[in-house]
Short mmCIF file of C-alpha atoms in Angstrom, two decimals:
data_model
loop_
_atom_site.label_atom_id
_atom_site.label_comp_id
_atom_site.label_asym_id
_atom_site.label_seq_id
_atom_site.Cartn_x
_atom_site.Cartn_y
_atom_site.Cartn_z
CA UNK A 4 13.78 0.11 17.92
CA UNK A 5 16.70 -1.14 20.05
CA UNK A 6 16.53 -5.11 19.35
CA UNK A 7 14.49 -7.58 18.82
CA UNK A 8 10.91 -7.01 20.26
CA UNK A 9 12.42 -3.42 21.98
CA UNK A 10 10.44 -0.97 20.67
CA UNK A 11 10.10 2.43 22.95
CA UNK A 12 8.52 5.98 22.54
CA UNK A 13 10.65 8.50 23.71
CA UNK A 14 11.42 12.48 23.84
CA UNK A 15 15.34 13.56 22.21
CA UNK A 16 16.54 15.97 20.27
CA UNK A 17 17.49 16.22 16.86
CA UNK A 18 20.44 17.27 15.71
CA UNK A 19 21.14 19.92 13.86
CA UNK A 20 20.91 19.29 9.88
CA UNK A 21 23.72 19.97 6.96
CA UNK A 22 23.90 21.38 3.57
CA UNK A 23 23.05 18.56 2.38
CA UNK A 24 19.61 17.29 4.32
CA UNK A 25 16.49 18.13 5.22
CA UNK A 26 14.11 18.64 8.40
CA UNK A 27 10.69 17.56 8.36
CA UNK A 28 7.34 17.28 10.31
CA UNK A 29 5.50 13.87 9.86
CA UNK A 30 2.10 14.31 9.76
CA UNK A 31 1.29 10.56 9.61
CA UNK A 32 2.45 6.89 8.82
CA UNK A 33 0.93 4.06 7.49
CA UNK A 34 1.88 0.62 9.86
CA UNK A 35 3.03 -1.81 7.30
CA UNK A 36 3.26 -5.70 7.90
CA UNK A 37 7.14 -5.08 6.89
CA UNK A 38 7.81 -3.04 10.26
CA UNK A 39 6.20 -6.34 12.00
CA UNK A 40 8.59 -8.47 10.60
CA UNK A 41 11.16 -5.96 11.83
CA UNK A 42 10.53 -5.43 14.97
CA UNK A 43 10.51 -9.43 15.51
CA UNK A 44 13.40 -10.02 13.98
CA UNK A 45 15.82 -7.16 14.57
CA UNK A 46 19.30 -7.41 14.23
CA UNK A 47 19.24 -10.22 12.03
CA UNK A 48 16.95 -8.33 9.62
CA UNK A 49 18.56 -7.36 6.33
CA UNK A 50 17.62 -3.81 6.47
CA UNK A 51 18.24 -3.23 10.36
CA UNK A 52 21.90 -2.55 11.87
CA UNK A 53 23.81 -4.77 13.21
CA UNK A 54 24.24 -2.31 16.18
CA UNK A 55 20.42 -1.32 16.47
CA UNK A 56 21.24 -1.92 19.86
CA UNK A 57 23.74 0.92 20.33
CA UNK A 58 22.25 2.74 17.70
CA UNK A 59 18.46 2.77 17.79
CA UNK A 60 16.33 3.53 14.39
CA UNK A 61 12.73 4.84 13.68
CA UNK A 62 10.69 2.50 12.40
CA UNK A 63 7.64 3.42 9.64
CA UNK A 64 8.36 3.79 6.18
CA UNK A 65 4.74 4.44 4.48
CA UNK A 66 4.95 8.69 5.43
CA UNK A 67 3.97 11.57 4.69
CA UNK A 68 4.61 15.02 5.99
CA UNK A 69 5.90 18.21 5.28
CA UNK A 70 9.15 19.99 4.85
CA UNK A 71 10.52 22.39 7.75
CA UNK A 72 13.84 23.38 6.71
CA UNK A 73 16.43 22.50 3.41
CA UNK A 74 19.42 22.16 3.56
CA UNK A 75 21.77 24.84 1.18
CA UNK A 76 22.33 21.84 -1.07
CA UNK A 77 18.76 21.25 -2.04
CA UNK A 78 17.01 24.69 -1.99
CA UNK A 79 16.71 24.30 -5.87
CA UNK A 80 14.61 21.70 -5.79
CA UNK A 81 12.39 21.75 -2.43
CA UNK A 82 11.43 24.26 -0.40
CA UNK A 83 10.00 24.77 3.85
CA UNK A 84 6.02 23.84 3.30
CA UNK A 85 6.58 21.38 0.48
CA UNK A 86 4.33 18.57 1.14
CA UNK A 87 5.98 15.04 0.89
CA UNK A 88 6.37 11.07 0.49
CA UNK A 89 8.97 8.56 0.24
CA UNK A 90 10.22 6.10 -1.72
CA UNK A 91 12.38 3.71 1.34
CA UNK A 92 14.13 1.74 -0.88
CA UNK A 93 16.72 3.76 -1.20
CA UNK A 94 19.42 1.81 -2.96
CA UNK A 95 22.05 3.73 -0.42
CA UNK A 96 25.38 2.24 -0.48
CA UNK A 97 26.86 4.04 2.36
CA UNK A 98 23.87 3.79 4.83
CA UNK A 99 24.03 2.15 7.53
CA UNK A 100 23.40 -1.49 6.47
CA UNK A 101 24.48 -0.46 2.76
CA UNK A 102 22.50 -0.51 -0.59
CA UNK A 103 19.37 -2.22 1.79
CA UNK A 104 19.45 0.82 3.79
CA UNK A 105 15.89 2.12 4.19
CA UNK A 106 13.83 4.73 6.33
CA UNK A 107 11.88 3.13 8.47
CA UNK A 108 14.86 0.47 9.22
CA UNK A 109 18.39 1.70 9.42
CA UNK A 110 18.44 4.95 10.34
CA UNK A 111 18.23 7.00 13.63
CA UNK A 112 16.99 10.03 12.82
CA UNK A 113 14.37 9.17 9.71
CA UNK A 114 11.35 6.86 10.16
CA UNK A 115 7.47 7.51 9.59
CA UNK A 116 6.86 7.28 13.10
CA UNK A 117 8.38 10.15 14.76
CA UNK A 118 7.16 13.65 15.18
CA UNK A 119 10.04 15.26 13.29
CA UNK A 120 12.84 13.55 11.16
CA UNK A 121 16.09 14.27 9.61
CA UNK A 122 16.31 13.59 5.93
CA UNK A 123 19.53 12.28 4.80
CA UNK A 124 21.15 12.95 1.61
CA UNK A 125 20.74 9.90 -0.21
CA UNK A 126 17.09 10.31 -0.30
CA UNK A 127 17.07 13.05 -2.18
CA UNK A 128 19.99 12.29 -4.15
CA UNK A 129 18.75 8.97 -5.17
CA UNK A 130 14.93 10.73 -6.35
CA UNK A 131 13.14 9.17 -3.49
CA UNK A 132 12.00 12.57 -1.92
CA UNK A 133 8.72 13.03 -3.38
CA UNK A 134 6.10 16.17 -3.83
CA UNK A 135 2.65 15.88 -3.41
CA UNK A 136 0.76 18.41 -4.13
CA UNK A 137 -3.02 16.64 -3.43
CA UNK A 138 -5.24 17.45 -0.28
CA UNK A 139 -4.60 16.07 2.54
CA UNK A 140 -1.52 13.94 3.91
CA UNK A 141 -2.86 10.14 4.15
CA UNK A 142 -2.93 10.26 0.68
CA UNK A 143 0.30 10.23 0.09
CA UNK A 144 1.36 7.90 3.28
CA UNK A 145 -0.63 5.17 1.11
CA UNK A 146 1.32 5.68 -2.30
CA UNK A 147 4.21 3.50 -0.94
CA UNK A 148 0.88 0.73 -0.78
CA UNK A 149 -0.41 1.94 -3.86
CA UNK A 150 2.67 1.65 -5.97
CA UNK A 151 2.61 -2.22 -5.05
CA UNK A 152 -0.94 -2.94 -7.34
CA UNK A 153 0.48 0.09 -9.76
CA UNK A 154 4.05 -2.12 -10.05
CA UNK A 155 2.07 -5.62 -10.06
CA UNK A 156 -0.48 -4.38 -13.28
CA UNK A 157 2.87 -3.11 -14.96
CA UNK A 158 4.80 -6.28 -14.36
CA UNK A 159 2.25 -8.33 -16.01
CA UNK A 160 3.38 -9.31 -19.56
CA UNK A 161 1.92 -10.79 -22.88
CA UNK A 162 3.97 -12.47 -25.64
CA UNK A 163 3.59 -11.37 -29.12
CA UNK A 164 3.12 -14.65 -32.01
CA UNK A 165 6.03 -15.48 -34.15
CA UNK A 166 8.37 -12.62 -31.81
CA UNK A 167 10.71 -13.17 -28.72
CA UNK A 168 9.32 -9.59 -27.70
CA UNK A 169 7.03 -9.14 -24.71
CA UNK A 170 4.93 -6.82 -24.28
CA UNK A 171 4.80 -5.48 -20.78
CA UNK A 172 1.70 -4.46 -19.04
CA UNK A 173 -1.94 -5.78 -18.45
CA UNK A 174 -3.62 -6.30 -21.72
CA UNK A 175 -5.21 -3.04 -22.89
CA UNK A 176 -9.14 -4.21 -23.75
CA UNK A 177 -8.36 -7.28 -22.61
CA UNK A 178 -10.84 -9.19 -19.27
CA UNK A 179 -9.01 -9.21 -16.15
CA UNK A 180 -9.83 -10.89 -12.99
CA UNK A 181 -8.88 -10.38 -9.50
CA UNK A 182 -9.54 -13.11 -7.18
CA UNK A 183 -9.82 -13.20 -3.76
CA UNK A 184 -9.83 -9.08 -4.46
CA UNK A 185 -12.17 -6.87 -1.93
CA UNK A 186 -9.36 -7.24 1.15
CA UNK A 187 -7.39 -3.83 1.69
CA UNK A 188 -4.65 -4.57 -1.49
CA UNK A 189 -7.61 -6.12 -3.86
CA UNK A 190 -9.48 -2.54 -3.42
CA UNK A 191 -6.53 -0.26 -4.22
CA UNK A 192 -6.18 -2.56 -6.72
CA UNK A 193 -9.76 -2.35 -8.09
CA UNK A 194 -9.84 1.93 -7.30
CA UNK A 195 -6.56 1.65 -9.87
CA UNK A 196 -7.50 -0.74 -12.36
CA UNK A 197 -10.99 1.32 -13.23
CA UNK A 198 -9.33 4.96 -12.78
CA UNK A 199 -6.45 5.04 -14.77
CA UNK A 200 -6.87 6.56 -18.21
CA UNK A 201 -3.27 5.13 -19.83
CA UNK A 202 -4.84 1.56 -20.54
CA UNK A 203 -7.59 -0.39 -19.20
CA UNK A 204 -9.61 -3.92 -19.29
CA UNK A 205 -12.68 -4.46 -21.47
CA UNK A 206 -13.96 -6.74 -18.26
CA UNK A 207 -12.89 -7.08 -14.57
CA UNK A 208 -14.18 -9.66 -12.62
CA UNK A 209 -13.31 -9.55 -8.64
CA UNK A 210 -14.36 -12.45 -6.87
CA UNK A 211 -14.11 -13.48 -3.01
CA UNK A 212 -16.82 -15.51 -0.43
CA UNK A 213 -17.81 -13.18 1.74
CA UNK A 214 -20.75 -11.45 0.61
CA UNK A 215 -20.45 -8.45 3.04
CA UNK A 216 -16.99 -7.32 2.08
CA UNK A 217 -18.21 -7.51 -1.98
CA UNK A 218 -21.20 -5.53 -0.94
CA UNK A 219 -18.66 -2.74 0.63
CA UNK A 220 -16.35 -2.92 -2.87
CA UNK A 221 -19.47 -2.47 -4.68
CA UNK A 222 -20.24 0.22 -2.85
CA UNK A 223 -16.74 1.89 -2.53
CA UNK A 224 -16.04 0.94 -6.45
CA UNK A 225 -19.06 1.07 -7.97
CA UNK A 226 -19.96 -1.15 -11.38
CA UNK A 227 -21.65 2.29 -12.61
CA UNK A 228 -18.29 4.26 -11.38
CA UNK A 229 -16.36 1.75 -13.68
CA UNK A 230 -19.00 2.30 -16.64
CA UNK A 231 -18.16 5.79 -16.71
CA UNK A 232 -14.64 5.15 -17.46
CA UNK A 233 -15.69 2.34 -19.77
CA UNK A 234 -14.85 -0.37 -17.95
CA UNK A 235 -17.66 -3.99 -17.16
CA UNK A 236 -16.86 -4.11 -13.43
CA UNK A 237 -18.78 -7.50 -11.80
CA UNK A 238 -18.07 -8.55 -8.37
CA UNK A 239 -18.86 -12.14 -7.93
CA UNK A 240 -19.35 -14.39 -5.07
CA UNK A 241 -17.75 -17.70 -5.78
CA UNK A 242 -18.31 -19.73 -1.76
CA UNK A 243 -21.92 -20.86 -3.58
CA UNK A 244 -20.60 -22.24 -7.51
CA UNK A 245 -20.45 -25.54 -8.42
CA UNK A 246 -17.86 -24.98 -10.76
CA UNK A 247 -16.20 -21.30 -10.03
CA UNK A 248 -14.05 -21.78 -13.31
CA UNK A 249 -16.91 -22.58 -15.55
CA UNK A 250 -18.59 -20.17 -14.37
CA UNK A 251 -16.28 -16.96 -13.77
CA UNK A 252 -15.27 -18.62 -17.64
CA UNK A 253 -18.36 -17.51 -18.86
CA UNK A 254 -18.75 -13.84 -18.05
CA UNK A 255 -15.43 -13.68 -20.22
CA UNK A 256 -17.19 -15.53 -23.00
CA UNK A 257 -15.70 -18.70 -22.32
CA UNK A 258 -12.22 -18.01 -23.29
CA UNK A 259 -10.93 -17.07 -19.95
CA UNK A 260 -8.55 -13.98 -18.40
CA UNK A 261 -5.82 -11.87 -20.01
CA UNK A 262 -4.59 -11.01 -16.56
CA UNK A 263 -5.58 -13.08 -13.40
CA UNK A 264 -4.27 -11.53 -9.84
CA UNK A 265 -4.09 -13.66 -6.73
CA UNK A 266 -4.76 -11.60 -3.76
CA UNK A 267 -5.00 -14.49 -1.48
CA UNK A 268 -1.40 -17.03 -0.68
CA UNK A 269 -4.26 -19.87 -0.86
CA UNK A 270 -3.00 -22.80 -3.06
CA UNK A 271 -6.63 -23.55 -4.55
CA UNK A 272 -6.87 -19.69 -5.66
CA UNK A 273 -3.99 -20.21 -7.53
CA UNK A 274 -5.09 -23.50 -9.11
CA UNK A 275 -8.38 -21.71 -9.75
CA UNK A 276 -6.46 -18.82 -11.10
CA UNK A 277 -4.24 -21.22 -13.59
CA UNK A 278 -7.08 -22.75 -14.82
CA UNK A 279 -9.02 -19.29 -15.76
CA UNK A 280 -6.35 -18.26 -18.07
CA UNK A 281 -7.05 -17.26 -21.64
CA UNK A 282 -4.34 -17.98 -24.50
CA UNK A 283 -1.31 -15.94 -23.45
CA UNK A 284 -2.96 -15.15 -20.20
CA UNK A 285 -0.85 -13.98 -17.11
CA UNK A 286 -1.18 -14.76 -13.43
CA UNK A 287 0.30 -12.76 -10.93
CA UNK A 288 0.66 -13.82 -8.14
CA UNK A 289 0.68 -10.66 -5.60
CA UNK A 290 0.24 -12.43 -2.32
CA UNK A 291 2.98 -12.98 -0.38
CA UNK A 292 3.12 -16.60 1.37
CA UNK A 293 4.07 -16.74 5.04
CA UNK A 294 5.44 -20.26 4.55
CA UNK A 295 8.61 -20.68 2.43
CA UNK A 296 7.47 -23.97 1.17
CA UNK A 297 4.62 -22.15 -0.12
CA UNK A 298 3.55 -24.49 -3.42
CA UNK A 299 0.70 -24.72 -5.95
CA UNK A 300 0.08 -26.70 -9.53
CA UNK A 301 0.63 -25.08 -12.48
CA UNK A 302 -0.58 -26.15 -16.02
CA UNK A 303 2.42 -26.91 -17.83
CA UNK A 304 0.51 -28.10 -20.67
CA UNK A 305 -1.02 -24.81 -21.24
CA UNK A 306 2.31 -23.19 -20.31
CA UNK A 307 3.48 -25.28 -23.38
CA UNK A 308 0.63 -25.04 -26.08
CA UNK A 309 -1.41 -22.14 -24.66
CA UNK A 310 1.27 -19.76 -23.65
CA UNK A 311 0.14 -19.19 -20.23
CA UNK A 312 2.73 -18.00 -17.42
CA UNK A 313 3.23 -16.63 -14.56
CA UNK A 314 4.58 -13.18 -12.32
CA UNK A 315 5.03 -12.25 -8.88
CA UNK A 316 5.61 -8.99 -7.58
CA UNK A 317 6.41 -7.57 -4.23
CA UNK A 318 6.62 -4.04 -4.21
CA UNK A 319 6.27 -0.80 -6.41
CA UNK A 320 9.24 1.13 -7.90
CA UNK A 321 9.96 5.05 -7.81
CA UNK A 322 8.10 5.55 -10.59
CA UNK A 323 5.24 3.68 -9.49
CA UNK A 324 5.11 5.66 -6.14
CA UNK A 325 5.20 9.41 -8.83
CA UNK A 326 2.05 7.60 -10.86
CA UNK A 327 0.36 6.88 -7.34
CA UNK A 328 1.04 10.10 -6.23
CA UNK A 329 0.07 12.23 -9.60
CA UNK A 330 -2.91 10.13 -9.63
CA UNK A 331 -4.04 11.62 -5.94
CA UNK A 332 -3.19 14.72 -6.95
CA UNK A 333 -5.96 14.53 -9.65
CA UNK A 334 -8.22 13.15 -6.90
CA UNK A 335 -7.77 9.45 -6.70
CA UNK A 336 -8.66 8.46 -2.82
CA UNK A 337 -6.90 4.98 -1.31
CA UNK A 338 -8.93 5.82 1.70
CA UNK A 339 -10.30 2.43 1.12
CA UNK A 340 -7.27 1.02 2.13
CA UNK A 341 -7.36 2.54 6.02
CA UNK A 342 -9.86 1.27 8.56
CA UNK A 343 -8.13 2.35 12.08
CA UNK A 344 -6.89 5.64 13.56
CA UNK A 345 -4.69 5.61 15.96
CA UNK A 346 -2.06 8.67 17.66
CA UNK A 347 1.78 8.13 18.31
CA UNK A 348 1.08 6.20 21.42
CA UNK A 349 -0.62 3.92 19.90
CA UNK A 350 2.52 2.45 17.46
CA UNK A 351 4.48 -0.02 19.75
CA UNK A 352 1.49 -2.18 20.75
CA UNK A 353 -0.09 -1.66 17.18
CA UNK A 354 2.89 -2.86 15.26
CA UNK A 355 3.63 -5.49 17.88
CA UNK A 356 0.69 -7.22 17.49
CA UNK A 357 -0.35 -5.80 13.64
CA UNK A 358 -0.96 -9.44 12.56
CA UNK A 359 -3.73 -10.32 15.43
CA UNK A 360 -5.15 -6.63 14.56
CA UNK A 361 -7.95 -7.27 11.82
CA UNK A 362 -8.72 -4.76 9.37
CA UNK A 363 -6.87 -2.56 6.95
CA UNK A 364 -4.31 -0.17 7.05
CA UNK A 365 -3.85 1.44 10.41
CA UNK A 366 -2.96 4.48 9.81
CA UNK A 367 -0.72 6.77 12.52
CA UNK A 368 -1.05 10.48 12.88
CA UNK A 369 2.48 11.41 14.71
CA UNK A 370 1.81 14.63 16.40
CA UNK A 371 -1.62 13.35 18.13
CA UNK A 372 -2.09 11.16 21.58
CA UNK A 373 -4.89 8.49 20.79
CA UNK A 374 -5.56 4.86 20.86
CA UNK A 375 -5.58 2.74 17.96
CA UNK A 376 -9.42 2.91 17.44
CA UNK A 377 -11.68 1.29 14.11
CA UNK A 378 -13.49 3.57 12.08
CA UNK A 379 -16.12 1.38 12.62
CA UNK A 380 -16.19 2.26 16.25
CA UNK A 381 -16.21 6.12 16.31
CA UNK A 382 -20.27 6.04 16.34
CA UNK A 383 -19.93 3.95 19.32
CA UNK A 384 -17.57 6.15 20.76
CA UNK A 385 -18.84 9.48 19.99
CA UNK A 386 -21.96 8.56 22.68
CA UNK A 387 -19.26 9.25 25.27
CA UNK A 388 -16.59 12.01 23.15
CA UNK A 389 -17.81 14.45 20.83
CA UNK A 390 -14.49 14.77 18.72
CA UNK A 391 -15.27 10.66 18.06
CA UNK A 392 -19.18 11.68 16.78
CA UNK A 393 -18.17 14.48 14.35
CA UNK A 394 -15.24 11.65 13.02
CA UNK A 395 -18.19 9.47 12.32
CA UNK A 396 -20.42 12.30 10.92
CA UNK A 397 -17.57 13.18 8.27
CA UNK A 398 -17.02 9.18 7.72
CA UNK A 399 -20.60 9.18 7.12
CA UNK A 400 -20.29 11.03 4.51
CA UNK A 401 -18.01 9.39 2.66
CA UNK A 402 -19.85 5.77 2.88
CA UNK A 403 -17.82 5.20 6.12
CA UNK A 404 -14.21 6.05 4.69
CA UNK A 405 -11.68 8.05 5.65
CA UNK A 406 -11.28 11.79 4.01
CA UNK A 407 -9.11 14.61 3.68
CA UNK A 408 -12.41 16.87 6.40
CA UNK A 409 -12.09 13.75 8.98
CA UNK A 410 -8.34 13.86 9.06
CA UNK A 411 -8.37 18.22 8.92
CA UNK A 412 -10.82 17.70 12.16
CA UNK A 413 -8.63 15.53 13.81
CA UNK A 414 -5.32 17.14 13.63
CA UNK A 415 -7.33 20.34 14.83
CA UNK A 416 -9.24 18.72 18.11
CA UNK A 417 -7.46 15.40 19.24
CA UNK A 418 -4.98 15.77 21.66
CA UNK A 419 -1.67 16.83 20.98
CA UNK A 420 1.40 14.68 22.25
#
């Protein structure tokens, strides 16, 4: 990136490293709305330098990859082969735009979508180089994505009577609900919610109005899947209700939700999700607005008497991206989360235009030449090329997601860059 709507793909070398940083071969990235934003606004951008200009950075921050070489400084703790992810935020107070310095923003030689990256000190230094030791590398490209539901369920917080103490966390046998809930974020949220083992909800309710995409969350994140792991898992469709709070009210036996998340920045979702708290219940709101005038009503009578309130969150933490990584390592899949495929040369038009792109994660393998193409289309497109068909066969075979064999297959037969 060299400004504001400059984004270019080009061949240079990298410098040799130091003691103290790494070398490492991205295997893919993960296009986040957050490189968007970026690349649109630039130099004014907290995170991007001043100079960007002078100075170009590599954008992507949602990667995953593997380590070439370590630097002396570091060959206690990593070592060439090490598979990785990385936490951006950084919290670097001598990078390049200070403690907002990020990967993926302000630096030249580290960003998710490059071939090969230098690693700079304060990554490591600051715990944000990460192992993973799961199959596969997408996997851990979406833990960045996955530590944002991880961080929003432990954000959530319930007040205990005649104490100032809270108590954070979703309520452990307690009925959840997750509203607007089967886009990209509402299923990582939902494969989460009914996998971990730590604490979980008696009832989770996820709701949206289109039939079709509850049909493919049923599917994905089965009610029987969540049964096994103890969990009442309904997926409701409120477009048709009368009264969608009565209603969604009385699958929790009328006393409403512990923990409501808003996956939607719609102001009536939020009314609808103030109104379906329980006594001490918690609404976070996990959307993020587009507008900054962004408003809703609240009940402030139930705020006063009932205890209700309210959390927003924005992001995961370290620690949430080392729970969404151990968890992928014991085989939990985000695959959900990715619906297009695309090669290096597909990254400038794909972040460019991500927001007129519809879908899910678009997810970028660095080292291969191929347009930015929908899972959904590969059938299509295998009539014509047979690496396209066997990407749907394997798809296939996981009800049309994403897997560890599709992505092994690609990296093996698609055209190198």
């Amino acid at each position: 990136m060299y400004g504001k709507n400059d984004l270019r793909l080009e061949t240079f070398e990298l410098p040799a490293i130091g003691e103290d940083e790494m070398l490492a071969k991205v295997v893919c990235d993960s296009i986040c709305m957050s490189s968007y934003k970026a690349t649109h606004e630039a130099d004014i951008h907290k995170r991007v330098p001043r100079d960007v200009h002078r100075n170009p950075v590599m954008i992507g921050h949602e990667f995953a990859g593997e380590i070439v070489e370590v630097g002396s400084r570091w060959s206690h703790a990593f070592k060439a082969g090490d598979k990785f992810s990385i936490q951006p935020a950084l919290n670097d107070p001598d990078g390049p735009v200070g403690v907002l310095s990020a990967p993926g923003y302000s630096y030249r030689y580290i960003g998710g979508d490059a071939t090969y990256v230098i690693i700079p000190a304060a990554v490591m230094a600051g715990g944000c180089l990460l192992h993973y030791t799961g199959a596969g590398y997408y996997p851990a490209s979406l833990s960045e994505p996955l530590s944002c539901v991880i961080g929003a369920m432990h954000a959530n917080y319930h007040t205990t009577p005649g104490s100032y103490r809270h108590q954070m966390e979703i309520r452990d046998g307690g009925d959840m609900a997750i509203l607007a809930g089967v886009g990209p974020m509402g299923l990582a949220a939902i494969n989460y919610a009914i996998h971990r083992t730590d604490r979980k909800s008696r009832l989770i309710v996820v709701t949206d109005i289109d039939q079709t995409r509850l049909d493919r969350a049923a599917l994905l994140y089965s009610p029987a899947e969540a049964a096994h792991n103890g969990i009442e898992l309904r997926y409701v469709n409120t477009g048709g209700m009368t009264d969608p709070v009565d209603e969604l009210k009385a699958l929790a036996g009328g006393k409403g939700y512990d923990d409501v998340f808003v996956f939607a920045p719609v102001a009536a979702i939020v009314e609808q999700a103030d109104a379906l708290l329980a006594f001490d219940g918690c609404l976070n709101f996990f959307a993020g607005p587009a507008k900054t005038d962004f408003k809703a009503p609240f009940n402030f009578y139930n705020v006063h008497y009932a205890c209700t309130h309210v959390v927003g969150t924005s992001g995961g933490n370290t620690d949430d991206m080392k729970e969404a990584l151990e968890m992928m390592g014991q085989g939990l899949d985000p695959a959900g989360l990715v619906t297009h495929i695309g090669g290096l040369d597909a990254v400038v038009d794909t972040t460019m235009n991500l927001p007129s792109i519809p879908g899910g994660k678009k997810l970028i393998y660095t080292h291969i030449s191929l347009p930015l193409t929908p899972i959904a289309e590969f059938e299509t497109r295998g009539k014509t090329n047979p690496v396209f068909a066997e990407l749907h066969h394997l798809c296939e075979r996981h009800h049309g997601l994403w897997n560890v064999e599709a992505e092994t297959y690609l990296l093996a037969h698609a055209d190198a860059v």
